[in-house]
CSV table of C-alpha atoms in Angstrom, one decimal:
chain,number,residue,atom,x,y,z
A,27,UNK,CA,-17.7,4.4,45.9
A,28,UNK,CA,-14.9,6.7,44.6
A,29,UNK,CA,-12.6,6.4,47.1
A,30,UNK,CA,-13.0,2.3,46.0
A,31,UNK,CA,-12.4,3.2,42.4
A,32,UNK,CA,-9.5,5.3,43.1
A,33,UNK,CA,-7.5,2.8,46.0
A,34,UNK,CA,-7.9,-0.1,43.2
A,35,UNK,CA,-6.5,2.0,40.0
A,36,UNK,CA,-3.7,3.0,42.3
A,37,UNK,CA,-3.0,-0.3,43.9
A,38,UNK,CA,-3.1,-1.7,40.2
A,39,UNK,CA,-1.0,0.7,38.8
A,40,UNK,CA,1.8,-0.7,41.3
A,41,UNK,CA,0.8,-4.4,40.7
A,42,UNK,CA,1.3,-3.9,37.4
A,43,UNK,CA,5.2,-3.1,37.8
A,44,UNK,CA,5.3,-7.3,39.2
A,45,UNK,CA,2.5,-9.3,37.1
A,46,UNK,CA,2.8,-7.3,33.9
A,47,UNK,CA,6.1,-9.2,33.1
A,48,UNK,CA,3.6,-12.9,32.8
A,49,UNK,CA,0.8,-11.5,30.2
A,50,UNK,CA,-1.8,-13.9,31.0
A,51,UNK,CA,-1.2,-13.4,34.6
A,52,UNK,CA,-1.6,-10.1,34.8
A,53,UNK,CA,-4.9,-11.0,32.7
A,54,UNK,CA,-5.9,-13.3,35.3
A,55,UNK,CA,-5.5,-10.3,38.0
A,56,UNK,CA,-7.4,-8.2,36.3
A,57,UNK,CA,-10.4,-10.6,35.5
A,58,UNK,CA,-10.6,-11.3,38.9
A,59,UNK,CA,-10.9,-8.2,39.9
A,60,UNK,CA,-13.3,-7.0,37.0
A,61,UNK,CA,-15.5,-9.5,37.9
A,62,UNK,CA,-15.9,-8.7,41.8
A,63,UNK,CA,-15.9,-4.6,40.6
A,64,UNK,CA,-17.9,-4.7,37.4
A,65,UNK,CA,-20.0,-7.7,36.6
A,66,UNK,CA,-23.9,-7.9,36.2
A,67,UNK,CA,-23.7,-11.1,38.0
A,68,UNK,CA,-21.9,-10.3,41.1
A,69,UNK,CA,-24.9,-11.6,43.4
A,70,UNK,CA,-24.6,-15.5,42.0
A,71,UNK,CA,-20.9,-14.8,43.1
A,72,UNK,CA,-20.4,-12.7,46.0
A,73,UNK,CA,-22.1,-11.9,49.5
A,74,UNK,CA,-21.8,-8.5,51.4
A,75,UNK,CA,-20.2,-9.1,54.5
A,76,UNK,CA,-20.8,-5.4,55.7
A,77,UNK,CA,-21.9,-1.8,54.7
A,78,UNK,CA,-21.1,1.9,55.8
A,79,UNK,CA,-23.2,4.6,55.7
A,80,UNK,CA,-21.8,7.3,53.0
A,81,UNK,CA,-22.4,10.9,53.9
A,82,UNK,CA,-25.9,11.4,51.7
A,83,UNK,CA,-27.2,7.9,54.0
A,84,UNK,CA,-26.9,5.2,51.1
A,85,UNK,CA,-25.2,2.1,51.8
A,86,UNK,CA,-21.3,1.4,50.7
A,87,UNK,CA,-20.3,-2.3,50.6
A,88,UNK,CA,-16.7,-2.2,52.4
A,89,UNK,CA,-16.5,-6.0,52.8
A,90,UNK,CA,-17.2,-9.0,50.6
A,91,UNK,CA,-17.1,-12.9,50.4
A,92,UNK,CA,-15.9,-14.4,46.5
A,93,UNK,CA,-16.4,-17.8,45.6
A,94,UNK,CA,-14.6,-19.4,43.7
A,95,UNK,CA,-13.9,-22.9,42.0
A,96,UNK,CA,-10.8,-24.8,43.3
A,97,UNK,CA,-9.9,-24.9,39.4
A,98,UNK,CA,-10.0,-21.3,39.7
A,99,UNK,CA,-7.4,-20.1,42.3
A,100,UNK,CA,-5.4,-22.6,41.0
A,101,UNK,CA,-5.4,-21.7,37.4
A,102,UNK,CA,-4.8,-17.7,38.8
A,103,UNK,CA,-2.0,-18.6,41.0
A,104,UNK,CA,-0.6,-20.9,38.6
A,105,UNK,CA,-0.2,-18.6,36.3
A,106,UNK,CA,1.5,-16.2,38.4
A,107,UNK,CA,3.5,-18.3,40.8
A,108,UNK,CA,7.2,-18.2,39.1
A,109,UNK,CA,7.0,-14.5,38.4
A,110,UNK,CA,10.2,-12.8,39.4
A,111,UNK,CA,11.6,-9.1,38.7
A,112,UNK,CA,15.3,-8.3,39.4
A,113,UNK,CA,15.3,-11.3,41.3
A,114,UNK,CA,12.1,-11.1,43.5
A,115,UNK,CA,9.4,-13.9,43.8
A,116,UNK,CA,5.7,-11.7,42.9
A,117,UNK,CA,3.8,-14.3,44.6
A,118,UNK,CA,6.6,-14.7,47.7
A,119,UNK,CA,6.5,-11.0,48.0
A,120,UNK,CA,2.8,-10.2,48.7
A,121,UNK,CA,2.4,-13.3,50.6
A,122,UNK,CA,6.0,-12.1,52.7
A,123,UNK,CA,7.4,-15.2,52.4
A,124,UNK,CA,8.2,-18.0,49.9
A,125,UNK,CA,5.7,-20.6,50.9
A,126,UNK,CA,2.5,-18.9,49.3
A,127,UNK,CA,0.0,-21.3,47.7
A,128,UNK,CA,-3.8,-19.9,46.5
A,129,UNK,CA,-5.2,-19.9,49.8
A,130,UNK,CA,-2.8,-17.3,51.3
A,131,UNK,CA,-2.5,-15.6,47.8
A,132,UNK,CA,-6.0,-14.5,47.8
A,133,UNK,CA,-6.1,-14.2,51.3
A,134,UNK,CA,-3.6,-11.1,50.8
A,135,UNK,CA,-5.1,-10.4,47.5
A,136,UNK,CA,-8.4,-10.0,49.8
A,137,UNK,CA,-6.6,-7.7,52.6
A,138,UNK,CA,-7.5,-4.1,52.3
A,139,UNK,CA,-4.8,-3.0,54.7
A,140,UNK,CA,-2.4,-4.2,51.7
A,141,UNK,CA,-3.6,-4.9,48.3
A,142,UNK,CA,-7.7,-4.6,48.4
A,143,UNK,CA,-9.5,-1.5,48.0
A,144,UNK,CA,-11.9,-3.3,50.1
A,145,UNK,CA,-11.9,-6.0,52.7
A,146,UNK,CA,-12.7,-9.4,50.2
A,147,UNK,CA,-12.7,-13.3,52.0
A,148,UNK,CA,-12.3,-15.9,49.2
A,149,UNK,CA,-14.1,-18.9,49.7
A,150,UNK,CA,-12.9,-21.0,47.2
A,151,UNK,CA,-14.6,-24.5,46.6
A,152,UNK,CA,-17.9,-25.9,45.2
A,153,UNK,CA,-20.9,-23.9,45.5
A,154,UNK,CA,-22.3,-23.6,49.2
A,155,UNK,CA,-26.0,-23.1,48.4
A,156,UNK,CA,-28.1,-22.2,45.3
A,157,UNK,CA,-27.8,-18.8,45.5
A,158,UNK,CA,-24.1,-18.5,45.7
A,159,UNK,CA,-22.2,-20.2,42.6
A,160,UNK,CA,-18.7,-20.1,42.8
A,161,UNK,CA,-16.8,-18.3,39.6
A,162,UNK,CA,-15.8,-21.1,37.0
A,163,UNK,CA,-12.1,-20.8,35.5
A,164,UNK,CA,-13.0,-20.7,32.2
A,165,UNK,CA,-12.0,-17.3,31.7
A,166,UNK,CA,-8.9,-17.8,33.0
A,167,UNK,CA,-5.8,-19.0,30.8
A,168,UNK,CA,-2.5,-20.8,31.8
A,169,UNK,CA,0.7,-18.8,31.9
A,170,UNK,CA,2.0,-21.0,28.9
A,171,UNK,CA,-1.2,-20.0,26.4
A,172,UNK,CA,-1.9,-16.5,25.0
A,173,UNK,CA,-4.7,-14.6,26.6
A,174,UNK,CA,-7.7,-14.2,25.2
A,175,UNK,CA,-7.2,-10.4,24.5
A,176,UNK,CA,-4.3,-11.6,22.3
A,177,UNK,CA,-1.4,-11.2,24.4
A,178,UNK,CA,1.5,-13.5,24.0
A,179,UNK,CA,2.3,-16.6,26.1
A,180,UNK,CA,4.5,-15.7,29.4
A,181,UNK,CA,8.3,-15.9,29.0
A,182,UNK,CA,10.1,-19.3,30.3
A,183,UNK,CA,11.6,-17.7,33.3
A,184,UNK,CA,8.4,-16.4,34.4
A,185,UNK,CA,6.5,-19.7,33.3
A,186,UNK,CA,8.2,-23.4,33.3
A,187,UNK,CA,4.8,-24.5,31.2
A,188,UNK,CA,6.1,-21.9,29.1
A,189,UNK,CA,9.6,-23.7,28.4
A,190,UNK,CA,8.4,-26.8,28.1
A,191,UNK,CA,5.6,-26.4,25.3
A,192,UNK,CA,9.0,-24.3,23.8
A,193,UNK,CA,11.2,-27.5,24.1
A,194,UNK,CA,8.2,-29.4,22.2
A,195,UNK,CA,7.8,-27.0,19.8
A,196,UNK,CA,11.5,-26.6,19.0
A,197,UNK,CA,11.7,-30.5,19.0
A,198,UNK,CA,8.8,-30.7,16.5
A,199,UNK,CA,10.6,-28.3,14.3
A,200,UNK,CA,13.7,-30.1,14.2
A,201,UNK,CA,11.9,-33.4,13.2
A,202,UNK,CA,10.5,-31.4,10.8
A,203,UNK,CA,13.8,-30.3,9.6
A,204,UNK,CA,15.3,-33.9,9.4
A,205,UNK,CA,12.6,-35.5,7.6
A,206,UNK,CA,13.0,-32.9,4.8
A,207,UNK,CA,16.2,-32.9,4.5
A,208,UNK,CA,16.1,-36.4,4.6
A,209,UNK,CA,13.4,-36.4,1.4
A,210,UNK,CA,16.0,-33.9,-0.3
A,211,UNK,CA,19.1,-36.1,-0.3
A,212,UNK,CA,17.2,-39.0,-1.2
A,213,UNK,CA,18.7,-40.0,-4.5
A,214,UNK,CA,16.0,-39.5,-7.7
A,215,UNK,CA,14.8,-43.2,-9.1
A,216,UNK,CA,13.9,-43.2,-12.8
C-alpha cells in the first residue's frame, strides 16, 4: 500500500539522523526492513496477522509476525546498541529508557504507533513449524566489520568491538615496527 511506502521512507529518513552514525548498523536496519518490505521469500519468514479492505476491495496486510534467529536480533542490536548522538543512547531512546535488550528493541521497532509503518510482532527463535523459518543472520555484520555494501567499520565510540580490533591492529603494527627496526640496527657480519 502507498500509504505503507510512504510512513516507512519518512520514518527512515528520521532514523537515519541516529543509526547513520554506526554504518553497519544502519545496514542492519535497513536489511531488516528490506527483507519484511521487499523479499520474494517473505512467506518462509512472515505470517499475516490481519488485513483491511482498501477502497477498490483487495486485501492490505496492516499486521505481521517476523521470525527471526536468536543470532539475528542479537547481531542487529549488537550492532547498534552503543550508538550515541550529542550524548543520547539510539537504542535507550526508542526503547524510552536505558535498559533495552533485542526483545524490547524490536518490540518498538515492531510498533506502528512509533516507528513501523505497520503493526510487526517479532518472534525471534528457532523455527516454529515447517512453513515458517526464521531469518538467518548471515546477512547481518557486526558493528566492528565493514558492511557488505563497502561501508567502513563503525567508529569506537559508537562500537567498543570497534576499539578493540583497533587496539590489536595498532599493537600488531607496533610489533611490526620493532622487529624492523630491530633487523635495521643489527650490525652487518662479513
Amino acid at each position: 500500500d502507498a500509504a505503507q511506502i510512504t510512513t516507512l521512507a519518512t520514518r527512515l529518513i528520521m532514523a537515519a539522523n541516529f543509526w547513520k552514525e554506526c554504518a553497519s548498523c544502519w545496514a542492519n536496519l535497513k536489511t531488516l526492513l528490506c527483507q519484511q518490505m521487499c523479499s520474494p521469500d517473505q512467506s518462509t519468514f512472515m505470517e499475516i496477522l490481519e488485513t483491511y479492505p482498501t477502497s477498490t476491495g483487495s486485501l492490505v496486510a496492516s499486521s505481521f509476525q517476523t521470525s527471526i534467529t536468536e543470532e539475528y536480533a542479537a547481531k542487529f542490536f549488537d550492532s547498534c546498541k552503543d550508538i550515541t548522538m550529542f550524548g543520547i543512547n539510539a537504542v535507550g531512546l526508542i526503547c524510552g529508557d536505558m535498559d533495552c535488550g533485542y526483545e524490547r528493541l524490536l518490540e518498538e521497532l515492531g510498533n506502528n504507533s512509533t516507528q513501523a509503518p505497520f503493526l510487526t510482532e517479532y518472534y525471534v527463535g528457532d523455527s516454529r513449524s515447517e512453513m515458517i523459518i526464521p531469518l538467518e543472520a548471515d546477512v547481518l555484520t557486526h558493528c566492528w566489520e565493514p558492511t557488505l555494501q563497502g561501508e567502513e567499520a563503525c567508529a569506537c565510540d559508537n562500537c567498543p568491538g570497534a576499539c578493540e580490533k583497533k587496539k590489536k591492529k595498532n599493537k600488531k603494527q607496533k610489533e611490526k615496527n620493532v622487529n624492523k627496526n630491530k633487523k635495521k640496527k643489527q650490525p652487518k657480519t662479513l
